[in-house]
Amino acid sequence: MRRHILAAGTSLLVVATASAQDNDQPVEPDGAGQDGDVIVVLGSRIPRTQVEGPAPVTTITAEDILQQGYPDIPALLRSVTQNAGETQTTQSYGANTFTPGAQQVDLRGLGPNHTLVLVNGRRVADFPMPYGGNSNVADISNIPIGLIERVEVLSGAASAIYGSDAISGVVNFELKDAADGTRFDIQVGTTERGGGTSYRLTGTTGFSSGNFNALFGAEYRNQEPIWGFDREIQDSSADNPTTDTPLALRNFLRTDEYYSYLDPGASTCANLSHLNQGSTFYATRPGYGWDVAAGEYVDGHFCGSNEAMSYGMIQSDRERFNLFSSLTYDAGNGMEFFLDAQLGYSDTQTFNGFKSWYYVAPDGNEEGTFYNPNHIGLYETYSWRQLDNWYRLFTPEEIGGFENGMITNESLTLNITPGVRGTFGANDAWNYEAYFNHARYTSEMAWPEIVIDAANAFFLGQPVDDPNNTTGYQRFDADPTRLYTPLTPAEYDSIAAHTVYEPETWVNNFQASVSTGELLELPAGPVGFAAVVEAGTQNYEINPDPRALEQYYVGIRDSDGEGDREHYGAGAEFRIPVFEFLDVSAAGRYDQYAYADNEFGEFTYNLGAEFRPFDRLLIRGAVGTGFRAPDLHYVYRGPGTVNGSGADYYACRTNETDPSASDCVNNYWEGFINERGGNPNLLPETARSITGGFVWAPTDSFNLSVDYFSIEMEDQVLNLSVDQLLRDEAACRIGTSLDGAAVDPSTPTCVDALDRVQRYATGALSGEIQYVNVLPINVATEETTGLDVEANASFPIGSMGDLSVGASYTYVFDHTIQQYPGDPVIDQFEPASGYEIPRDKGKAYITWTRDRFSTTLTTIYTGEMTNWNWDDKIDDSYWFYLSAQYDVSDRMRVSATVNNLLDSDPVEDPSHASYPYYNSSWYDSVGRTFFLQLTYQLGGEPL
């Protein structure tokens, strides 16, 4: 009897495909493992013979990855229908400042920090910088796809088996674990529209000597960048679908105290025309100027560029190298020592656009206004109103080239696990394993910032002490020609500096487990049992540039973060055959955490049932609880601010008659400070999960599964939405919401919103937003329910070979969130909610195999989503992938893949006024991509 780690769920498909196509063997009717294999299904620690368990699990094999043409792990997981949340991409410009190059998985759309990511069943260290500046998440972009044996996805609360973090599910990446000769895979990729060329070289080998076995794997990957200006649909502000005339990027802008544009003159802009690669011109924005004599708004003028809008990356410049080894020594008597080790290096360069300068006051106010009595401006008859605002966005020529504006991230990942495992007892019925796992993720991140004092002095000169100045603003006798004078690279270097962060996270964990499929014999069969104990620590340090924690750089005063927590856990699991046709399972686990002088313990459970009224039908269900210890950064984040912005709904609604939300966003968008900090008193988030459905396999070549899911989270930790806080604050002050509903200012939401949104009480800025406080709290209840459906079939087509077809589909009935008890429940699929997630996702494939040749056509479907204006939906989409493989010999295979077969553009959104003018969290403009791969194997079994 052999023991394998194998996940099930859609594994009826996996086993059927592997057996029918590779070994010409039929699947056992009940989906049992072949040849008496004993397997361990993801979501359980008990060895068993059936591949299907009480909870659905999706498995994607290395063969699936090749056939369906996924170039990397993020692309692979985007095809999983349960992965339904909005995550970061290269074009997530704001997020990339916090976590450059990192990518995530978000099962059920509950946030990437609620999905547990494992490699070989063990935890990995989180990305060392907080996601969105808030939470700690795993980075899946550094996992080498060429070394993957399979990927297993369990959606639903699984804390009773795996402990904290497994609220929305578990993704486990199993790397190759056995040497089969020496194998090389060489892949080259390129895009039809230009840019993005990639190279990947993967090798695995191993040897055996006596009782010693070794497997070694290595992967090198190089990915060249794609720039926004490489794609016609986003190479200019003329691509903005909301304007008939392009709205140029404002490189050189001067306004009065009311932010009306001050005209620089066409000749001034002509002197700057060589900047932005020759695209700078005398630009206009209708309605942004002010005619004093006529008392009306007119065209506003500035020096800008349409093409400079595209100075950002669609795809990062990235080089990556990974090493993996698995060493085992058979000590006899059923005992085996093992050592698994992974080492990864990644060098990523991302470009998010050029830095800007505006005046920052000594008190941190970033309004940009200063008193400049030497300029005449619009208000020449009102000298007391001589207030000025200068804004400067730097250009490639001034900084010395794009390479000097990059965000760079050099990272090292390490995961090392020594341990012992084996069997004992009569007939070796018991399995045991004990290991110590150390995982670490370190980075050195650097990017340019503008130094406040140096830039203020360079552009404005020294402040003037003027006792007659009653404006409330600092006086500078500044010559406006300085604003419109190009900088040399040396001058730019004199006002800029590279900020360097050296963040680090690490995990130490000891775990010991025992399991058996034969604890005792009941009339209906043997009872399975598993038990586990573990203890560990988790740490993180941001190690920021100390200057970034002060008011030193324009637009940022960052937060530090450093802390750890200790963890202890113990759990047990039973699988009991009540009747020959009914098995029940039960798991319970207790975990205790200690952090920030706090301790808490949490008990979680899973209960499941498998009902087999006959061999080819399984009816199953499971209920479980989950919890998640608060993110370390939510707990330990130090005080800091970021340069925020939002619509001032209160000013909008008090100044306008019956405005819409889009009116407020378009006309009352303001800049202000977001204050942030940690909260050491946060409690764990909790969850309850229910799944239920059936698996039906009427023949060996067809199977169908349908599963209902429901996950409810409570006490969710959130930094409340700034936009929602501003909407609430306005409604609470006015007494009605935007849609006219009455609002009680004494509700918890109102009390909180009025406290968090602070306005200047006196002075020249009276009534304007001073800051918005977004400290994290245990507050929200979030719930999602839906249905997962999957069907697969294979059948011969005579002399033409064999066909395999399959489809998976996830439909979400509801996805709601309630910020506070007693508040309205927000439907995340309603456009006005501001959430941009699809209600449904799907995937389908068809594979034709004949002799040494096979080809697969795959399509991925994404449903409608909320548009940029939050008042309608954008269309659904279909993306097609075509791949083919030909075995030149038993040792050589040639594979070709075309991703985005139809060269489709992102889904159009006529309301999307923000660059790149489409939803970049879900779509990109990479276009049709080609990959060619050669596989060659020396020794071992044939391909």
Coordinates of N, CA, C and O in Angstrom, one line a residue, residues 209-345:
S209 N 21.2 7.0 -3.8 CA 22.4 6.2 -3.4 C 22.1 5.5 -2.1 O 22.0 6.2 -1.0
G210 N 21.9 4.2 -2.2 CA 21.6 3.5 -1.0 C 20.2 3.9 -0.5 O 19.2 3.9 -1.2
N211 N 20.2 4.4 0.8 CA 19.0 4.8 1.4 C 18.7 6.3 1.2 O 17.7 6.9 1.7
F212 N 19.6 7.0 0.5 CA 19.5 8.4 0.3 C 19.0 8.7 -1.1 O 19.4 8.2 -2.1
N213 N 18.0 9.7 -1.1 CA 17.4 10.1 -2.3 C 17.4 11.7 -2.4 O 17.2 12.3 -1.3
A214 N 17.6 12.2 -3.6 CA 17.7 13.7 -3.7 C 17.0 14.1 -4.9 O 17.1 13.5 -6.0
L215 N 16.3 15.2 -4.8 CA 15.7 15.9 -5.9 C 16.1 17.3 -5.9 O 16.1 18.0 -4.9
F216 N 16.5 17.8 -7.1 CA 16.9 19.2 -7.2 C 16.1 19.9 -8.4 O 15.9 19.2 -9.4
G217 N 15.7 21.1 -8.2 CA 15.0 21.8 -9.2 C 15.5 23.3 -9.2 O 15.8 23.8 -8.2
A218 N 15.5 23.8 -10.4 CA 15.9 25.3 -10.6 C 15.0 25.9 -11.7 O 14.7 25.2 -12.7
E219 N 14.7 27.1 -11.5 CA 14.0 27.9 -12.5 C 14.5 29.3 -12.6 O 14.6 30.0 -11.6
Y220 N 14.7 29.7 -13.9 CA 15.1 31.1 -14.2 C 14.1 31.7 -15.1 O 13.7 31.1 -16.1
R221 N 13.6 32.9 -14.8 CA 12.6 33.6 -15.6 C 13.0 35.0 -15.7 O 13.3 35.7 -14.7
N222 N 12.9 35.5 -17.0 CA 13.1 36.9 -17.2 C 12.0 37.5 -18.0 O 11.5 36.9 -19.0
Q223 N 11.4 38.5 -17.5 CA 10.2 39.2 -18.2 C 10.5 40.6 -18.5 O 10.8 41.4 -17.5
E224 N 10.4 41.0 -19.7 CA 10.7 42.4 -20.1 C 9.4 43.2 -19.9 O 8.3 42.7 -20.0
P225 N 9.5 44.5 -19.7 CA 8.3 45.3 -19.4 C 7.5 45.6 -20.7 O 7.9 45.5 -21.8
I226 N 6.2 46.0 -20.4 CA 5.4 46.6 -21.4 C 4.9 48.0 -20.8 O 4.5 48.0 -19.7
W227 N 5.1 49.0 -21.6 CA 4.8 50.4 -21.2 C 3.4 50.8 -21.7 O 2.9 50.3 -22.7
G228 N 2.8 51.7 -21.0 CA 1.5 52.2 -21.4 C 1.6 52.8 -22.8 O 0.7 52.6 -23.6
F229 N 2.7 53.4 -23.2 CA 2.8 54.0 -24.5 C 3.1 53.0 -25.6 O 3.1 53.3 -26.8
D230 N 3.2 51.7 -25.2 CA 3.3 50.6 -26.2 C 1.9 50.1 -26.7 O 1.9 49.3 -27.6
R231 N 0.8 50.6 -26.1 CA -0.5 50.2 -26.4 C -1.4 51.3 -26.9 O -1.5 52.3 -26.1
E232 N -2.0 51.2 -28.0 CA -2.7 52.4 -28.6 C -3.9 52.7 -27.7 O -4.3 53.9 -27.7
I233 N -4.5 51.8 -27.0 CA -5.7 52.1 -26.3 C -5.4 52.9 -25.0 O -6.3 53.3 -24.3
Q234 N -4.1 53.1 -24.7 CA -3.8 53.8 -23.5 C -2.5 54.6 -23.6 O -1.8 54.9 -22.6
D235 N -2.2 55.0 -24.8 CA -0.9 55.7 -25.0 C -1.1 57.2 -24.9 O -0.1 58.0 -25.1
S236 N -2.3 57.7 -24.6 CA -2.5 59.2 -24.6 C -3.8 59.5 -23.8 O -4.7 58.6 -23.7
S237 N -3.9 60.7 -23.3 CA -5.1 61.1 -22.6 C -6.2 61.2 -23.6 O -7.4 61.3 -23.2
A238 N -5.9 61.2 -24.9 CA -7.0 61.2 -25.9 C -7.8 59.9 -25.9 O -8.9 59.8 -26.5
D239 N -7.3 58.9 -25.2 CA -8.0 57.6 -25.0 C -9.1 57.6 -23.9 O -9.8 56.7 -23.8
N240 N -9.1 58.7 -23.2 CA -10.2 58.9 -22.2 C -11.5 58.9 -22.8 O -11.9 59.8 -23.6
P241 N -12.4 57.9 -22.5 CA -13.7 57.8 -23.2 C -14.7 58.9 -22.7 O -15.8 59.0 -23.3
T242 N -14.4 59.6 -21.7 CA -15.4 60.6 -21.1 C -15.2 62.0 -21.7 O -16.0 62.9 -21.3
T243 N -14.2 62.2 -22.5 CA -14.0 63.6 -23.0 C -13.9 63.5 -24.6 O -13.3 62.6 -25.2
D244 N -14.4 64.6 -25.2 CA -14.3 64.7 -26.6 C -12.9 65.3 -27.0 O -12.4 65.0 -28.0
T245 N -12.4 66.1 -26.1 CA -11.1 66.7 -26.3 C -10.2 66.2 -25.2 O -10.6 66.2 -24.0
P246 N -9.0 65.8 -25.6 CA -8.1 65.2 -24.6 C -7.8 66.2 -23.4 O -7.6 67.4 -23.6
L247 N -7.8 65.7 -22.2 CA -7.4 66.4 -21.0 C -5.9 66.1 -20.7 O -5.6 65.0 -20.2
A248 N -5.0 67.0 -21.1 CA -3.6 66.8 -20.9 C -3.2 66.6 -19.5 O -3.8 67.1 -18.6
L249 N -2.1 65.9 -19.3 CA -1.5 65.7 -17.9 C -0.9 67.1 -17.6 O -0.2 67.7 -18.4
R250 N -1.1 67.5 -16.4 CA -0.7 68.9 -16.0 C 0.7 68.8 -15.4 O 0.9 68.6 -14.2
N251 N 1.7 69.1 -16.3 CA 3.1 69.1 -15.8 C 3.5 70.4 -15.1 O 4.3 70.4 -14.2
F252 N 3.0 71.5 -15.7 CA 3.3 72.9 -15.1 C 2.0 73.6 -14.9 O 1.3 74.0 -15.9
L253 N 1.6 73.8 -13.6 CA 0.3 74.3 -13.3 C 0.4 75.4 -12.2 O 1.1 75.2 -11.2
R254 N -0.3 76.5 -12.4 CA -0.3 77.6 -11.4 C -1.8 78.0 -11.3 O -2.5 78.2 -12.3
T255 N -2.2 78.1 -10.0 CA -3.6 78.5 -9.8 C -3.6 79.5 -8.7 O -2.7 79.8 -8.0
D256 N -4.8 80.1 -8.6 CA -5.1 81.1 -7.5 C -5.6 80.3 -6.3 O -5.6 79.1 -6.2
E257 N -6.0 81.1 -5.3 CA -6.4 80.5 -4.0 C -7.7 79.6 -4.2 O -7.9 78.7 -3.4
Y258 N -8.4 79.9 -5.3 CA -9.6 79.1 -5.5 C -9.4 78.0 -6.6 O -10.3 77.4 -7.1
Y259 N -8.1 77.8 -6.9 CA -7.6 76.7 -7.8 C -8.1 77.0 -9.2 O -8.2 76.1 -10.0
S260 N -8.4 78.3 -9.6 CA -8.6 78.7 -10.9 C -7.2 78.8 -11.6 O -6.3 79.4 -11.0
Y261 N -7.1 78.3 -12.8 CA -5.8 78.3 -13.5 C -5.3 79.7 -13.9 O -6.1 80.5 -14.4
L262 N -4.1 79.9 -13.6 CA -3.4 81.2 -14.1 C -2.7 80.9 -15.4 O -1.9 80.0 -15.5
D263 N -3.0 81.6 -16.4 CA -2.5 81.4 -17.8 C -1.0 81.7 -17.9 O -0.6 82.8 -17.6
P264 N -0.2 80.6 -18.3 CA 1.2 80.9 -18.4 C 1.6 81.5 -19.7 O 2.7 82.1 -19.9
G265 N 0.7 81.5 -20.7 CA 0.9 82.1 -22.0 C 1.5 81.0 -23.0 O 2.3 80.1 -22.6
A266 N 1.1 81.1 -24.2 CA 1.5 80.1 -25.2 C 3.0 80.1 -25.4 O 3.6 79.0 -25.6
S267 N 3.6 81.2 -25.3 CA 5.1 81.3 -25.6 C 5.8 80.5 -24.4 O 6.9 79.9 -24.7
T268 N 5.3 80.7 -23.2 CA 6.0 80.0 -22.1 C 6.0 78.5 -22.3 O 7.0 77.8 -22.2
C269 N 4.8 77.9 -22.7 CA 4.7 76.5 -23.0 C 5.6 76.1 -24.2 O 6.1 75.0 -24.3
A270 N 5.7 77.0 -25.2 CA 6.5 76.6 -26.4 C 7.9 76.4 -26.0 O 8.6 75.6 -26.6
N271 N 8.4 77.2 -25.0 CA 9.8 77.0 -24.5 C 10.0 75.7 -23.8 O 11.1 75.3 -23.5
L272 N 8.9 75.0 -23.5 CA 9.0 73.7 -22.8 C 8.6 72.5 -23.7 O 8.5 71.4 -23.3
S273 N 8.4 72.8 -25.0 CA 7.9 71.8 -25.9 C 8.8 70.6 -26.1 O 8.3 69.6 -26.6
H274 N 10.1 70.7 -25.8 CA 11.0 69.6 -26.0 C 10.8 68.5 -24.9 O 11.3 67.4 -25.0
L275 N 10.1 68.9 -23.8 CA 9.9 67.9 -22.7 C 8.9 66.9 -23.0 O 8.1 67.1 -23.9
N276 N 8.8 65.9 -22.2 CA 7.9 64.7 -22.4 C 8.1 64.2 -23.8 O 7.1 64.0 -24.5
Q277 N 9.3 64.0 -24.2 CA 9.7 63.5 -25.5 C 9.0 64.3 -26.6 O 8.5 63.8 -27.6
G278 N 9.0 65.6 -26.4 CA 8.6 66.5 -27.4 C 7.1 66.7 -27.5 O 6.5 67.3 -28.5
S279 N 6.4 66.3 -26.4 CA 4.9 66.4 -26.5 C 4.3 67.5 -25.6 O 3.0 67.5 -25.5
T280 N 5.1 68.3 -24.9 CA 4.5 69.3 -24.1 C 4.0 70.5 -24.9 O 4.6 70.9 -25.8
F281 N 2.8 71.0 -24.5 CA 2.2 72.1 -25.3 C 1.3 73.0 -24.4 O 1.1 72.7 -23.2
Y282 N 0.8 74.0 -25.0 CA -0.1 75.0 -24.3 C -1.5 74.3 -24.3 O -2.2 74.2 -25.3
A283 N -1.8 73.8 -23.1 CA -3.0 73.0 -23.0 C -4.2 73.7 -22.3 O -4.0 74.7 -21.6
T284 N -5.4 73.2 -22.5 CA -6.6 73.8 -22.0 C -7.4 72.8 -21.3 O -7.6 71.6 -21.7
R285 N -8.1 73.3 -20.2 CA -9.1 72.6 -19.6 C -10.4 73.5 -19.5 O -10.3 74.5 -18.7
P286 N -11.4 73.1 -20.2 CA -12.6 74.0 -20.2 C -13.2 74.2 -18.7 O -13.3 73.2 -18.0
G287 N -13.5 75.5 -18.4 CA -14.1 75.8 -17.2 C -13.2 75.9 -16.0 O -13.7 76.1 -14.8
Y288 N -11.9 75.8 -16.1 CA -11.0 75.8 -15.0 C -10.3 77.2 -14.9 O -9.5 77.4 -14.0
G289 N -10.6 78.1 -15.8 CA -10.1 79.5 -15.6 C -11.2 80.4 -15.1 O -12.4 80.0 -15.0
W290 N -10.8 81.6 -14.7 CA -11.8 82.6 -14.2 C -11.6 83.9 -14.8 O -10.5 84.5 -14.8
D291 N -12.7 84.5 -15.4 CA -12.6 85.8 -15.9 C -13.2 86.8 -14.9 O -14.4 86.8 -14.6
V292 N -12.2 87.6 -14.3 CA -12.6 88.5 -13.2 C -13.6 89.5 -13.7 O -14.7 89.8 -13.1
A293 N -13.4 90.1 -14.9 CA -14.3 91.1 -15.4 C -15.7 90.6 -15.7 O -16.7 91.2 -15.3
A294 N -15.8 89.4 -16.3 CA -17.1 88.8 -16.6 C -17.7 88.1 -15.4 O -18.9 87.8 -15.4
G295 N -16.9 87.7 -14.5 CA -17.4 87.0 -13.3 C -17.9 85.6 -13.7 O -18.9 85.2 -13.1
E296 N -17.1 84.9 -14.5 CA -17.6 83.6 -15.0 C -16.3 82.7 -15.2 O -15.2 83.2 -15.5
Y297 N -16.6 81.4 -15.2 CA -15.6 80.5 -15.5 C -15.3 80.4 -17.0 O -16.2 80.5 -17.9
V298 N -14.0 80.3 -17.4 CA -13.6 80.2 -18.8 C -12.6 79.1 -18.9 O -12.3 78.4 -17.9
D299 N -12.0 79.0 -20.0 CA -11.0 77.9 -20.2 C -9.8 78.2 -19.4 O -9.3 79.4 -19.2
G300 N -9.2 77.2 -18.7 CA -8.0 77.3 -18.0 C -6.8 76.8 -18.8 O -7.0 75.8 -19.5
H301 N -5.7 77.4 -18.6 CA -4.5 77.0 -19.4 C -3.3 76.7 -18.5 O -3.2 77.2 -17.4
F302 N -2.5 75.8 -19.1 CA -1.3 75.3 -18.4 C -0.4 74.6 -19.4 O -0.8 74.5 -20.6
C303 N 0.7 74.2 -19.0 CA 1.7 73.5 -19.9 C 1.6 72.0 -19.5 O 1.9 71.6 -18.4
G304 N 1.2 71.2 -20.5 CA 1.1 69.8 -20.2 C 1.3 68.9 -21.4 O 1.7 69.4 -22.5
S305 N 1.0 67.6 -21.3 CA 1.2 66.7 -22.4 C 0.1 65.6 -22.4 O -0.3 65.2 -21.3
N306 N -0.4 65.3 -23.5 CA -1.3 64.2 -23.6 C -0.6 62.8 -23.5 O -1.1 61.9 -22.9
E307 N 0.6 62.7 -24.1 CA 1.3 61.4 -24.1 C 1.9 61.1 -22.8 O 2.1 59.9 -22.5
A308 N 2.2 62.0 -21.9 CA 2.8 61.7 -20.6 C 1.9 60.9 -19.7 O 2.4 60.3 -18.7
M309 N 0.6 60.9 -20.0 CA -0.3 60.1 -19.3 C 0.1 58.6 -19.3 O -0.2 57.9 -18.3
S310 N 0.8 58.2 -20.3 CA 1.1 56.8 -20.5 C 2.5 56.4 -19.9 O 2.9 55.2 -20.2
Y311 N 3.1 57.2 -19.1 CA 4.4 56.9 -18.6 C 4.2 56.0 -17.3 O 4.4 56.4 -16.2
G312 N 3.8 54.8 -17.6 CA 3.7 53.8 -16.5 C 3.8 52.4 -17.2 O 3.6 52.3 -18.4
M313 N 3.9 51.4 -16.4 CA 4.1 50.0 -16.9 C 2.8 49.3 -16.8 O 2.0 49.4 -15.9
I314 N 2.5 48.5 -17.9 CA 1.4 47.5 -17.9 C 1.9 46.2 -17.3 O 1.2 45.5 -16.6
Q315 N 3.2 45.9 -17.6 CA 3.8 44.7 -17.1 C 5.2 45.0 -16.6 O 5.9 45.8 -17.2
S316 N 5.6 44.5 -15.4 CA 6.9 44.9 -14.8 C 8.0 44.3 -15.5 O 7.9 43.3 -16.2
D317 N 9.2 44.9 -15.3 CA 10.5 44.3 -15.7 C 10.9 43.5 -14.6 O 11.1 43.9 -13.4
R318 N 11.1 42.1 -14.8 CA 11.3 41.2 -13.7 C 12.3 40.1 -14.1 O 12.2 39.6 -15.2
E319 N 13.2 39.9 -13.2 CA 14.1 38.7 -13.3 C 14.0 37.9 -12.0 O 14.0 38.4 -10.9
R320 N 13.9 36.6 -12.2 CA 13.7 35.7 -11.0 C 14.4 34.4 -11.1 O 14.6 33.9 -12.2
F321 N 14.9 33.9 -10.0 CA 15.7 32.7 -10.0 C 15.2 31.9 -8.7 O 15.2 32.5 -7.6
N322 N 14.9 30.6 -8.9 CA 14.4 29.8 -7.8 C 15.1 28.5 -7.8 O 15.4 27.9 -8.8
L323 N 15.5 28.0 -6.6 CA 16.1 26.7 -6.3 C 15.2 25.9 -5.4 O 14.6 26.5 -4.4
F324 N 15.1 24.7 -5.6 CA 14.3 23.8 -4.7 C 15.0 22.4 -4.6 O 15.6 21.9 -5.6
S325 N 15.0 21.9 -3.4 CA 15.6 20.6 -3.2 C 14.8 19.8 -2.2 O 14.2 20.4 -1.3
S326 N 14.7 18.5 -2.4 CA 14.0 17.6 -1.5 C 14.9 16.4 -1.2 O 15.2 15.6 -2.2
L327 N 15.4 16.3 0.0 CA 16.4 15.2 0.4 C 15.7 14.3 1.4 O 15.1 14.7 2.3
T328 N 15.8 13.0 1.2 CA 15.3 12.0 2.1 C 16.3 10.9 2.4 O 17.1 10.6 1.5
Y329 N 16.2 10.4 3.6 CA 17.1 9.3 4.0 C 16.2 8.3 4.7 O 15.6 8.6 5.7
D330 N 16.2 7.0 4.2 CA 15.4 5.9 4.8 C 16.3 5.3 5.9 O 17.3 4.6 5.6
A331 N 15.8 5.6 7.1 CA 16.5 5.1 8.3 C 16.1 3.7 8.7 O 16.6 3.1 9.7
G332 N 15.2 3.1 8.0 CA 14.7 1.7 8.3 C 13.6 1.8 9.4 O 13.3 2.8 10.0
N333 N 13.0 0.6 9.6 CA 11.9 0.5 10.5 C 10.8 1.5 10.3 O 10.2 2.0 11.3
G334 N 10.5 1.8 9.0 CA 9.4 2.7 8.7 C 9.7 4.2 9.0 O 8.8 5.0 9.0
M335 N 11.0 4.6 9.2 CA 11.4 6.0 9.5 C 12.1 6.6 8.4 O 13.0 6.0 7.8
E336 N 11.8 7.8 8.0 CA 12.5 8.6 7.0 C 12.7 10.0 7.5 O 11.8 10.7 7.9
F337 N 14.0 10.4 7.3 CA 14.4 11.8 7.6 C 14.3 12.6 6.3 O 14.6 12.0 5.2
F338 N 13.9 13.8 6.3 CA 13.7 14.6 5.1 C 14.2 16.0 5.4 O 14.2 16.6 6.5
L339 N 14.6 16.7 4.3 CA 14.9 18.1 4.3 C 14.4 18.7 3.0 O 14.9 18.3 1.9
D340 N 13.5 19.6 3.1 CA 13.0 20.4 2.0 C 13.5 21.8 2.1 O 13.5 22.4 3.1
A341 N 14.0 22.3 1.0 CA 14.5 23.7 1.0 C 14.2 24.4 -0.3 O 14.2 23.8 -1.4
Q342 N 13.8 25.7 -0.2 CA 13.5 26.6 -1.3 C 14.2 27.9 -1.1 O 14.3 28.4 0.0
L343 N 14.8 28.4 -2.2 CA 15.5 29.7 -2.2 C 15.1 30.4 -3.4 O 15.2 29.9 -4.6
G344 N 14.6 31.7 -3.3 CA 14.2 32.4 -4.4 C 14.8 33.8 -4.4 O 15.0 34.4 -3.4
Y345 N 15.2 34.3 -5.6 CA 15.7 35.7 -5.8 C 14.8 36.4 -6.8 O 14.6 35.8 -7.9

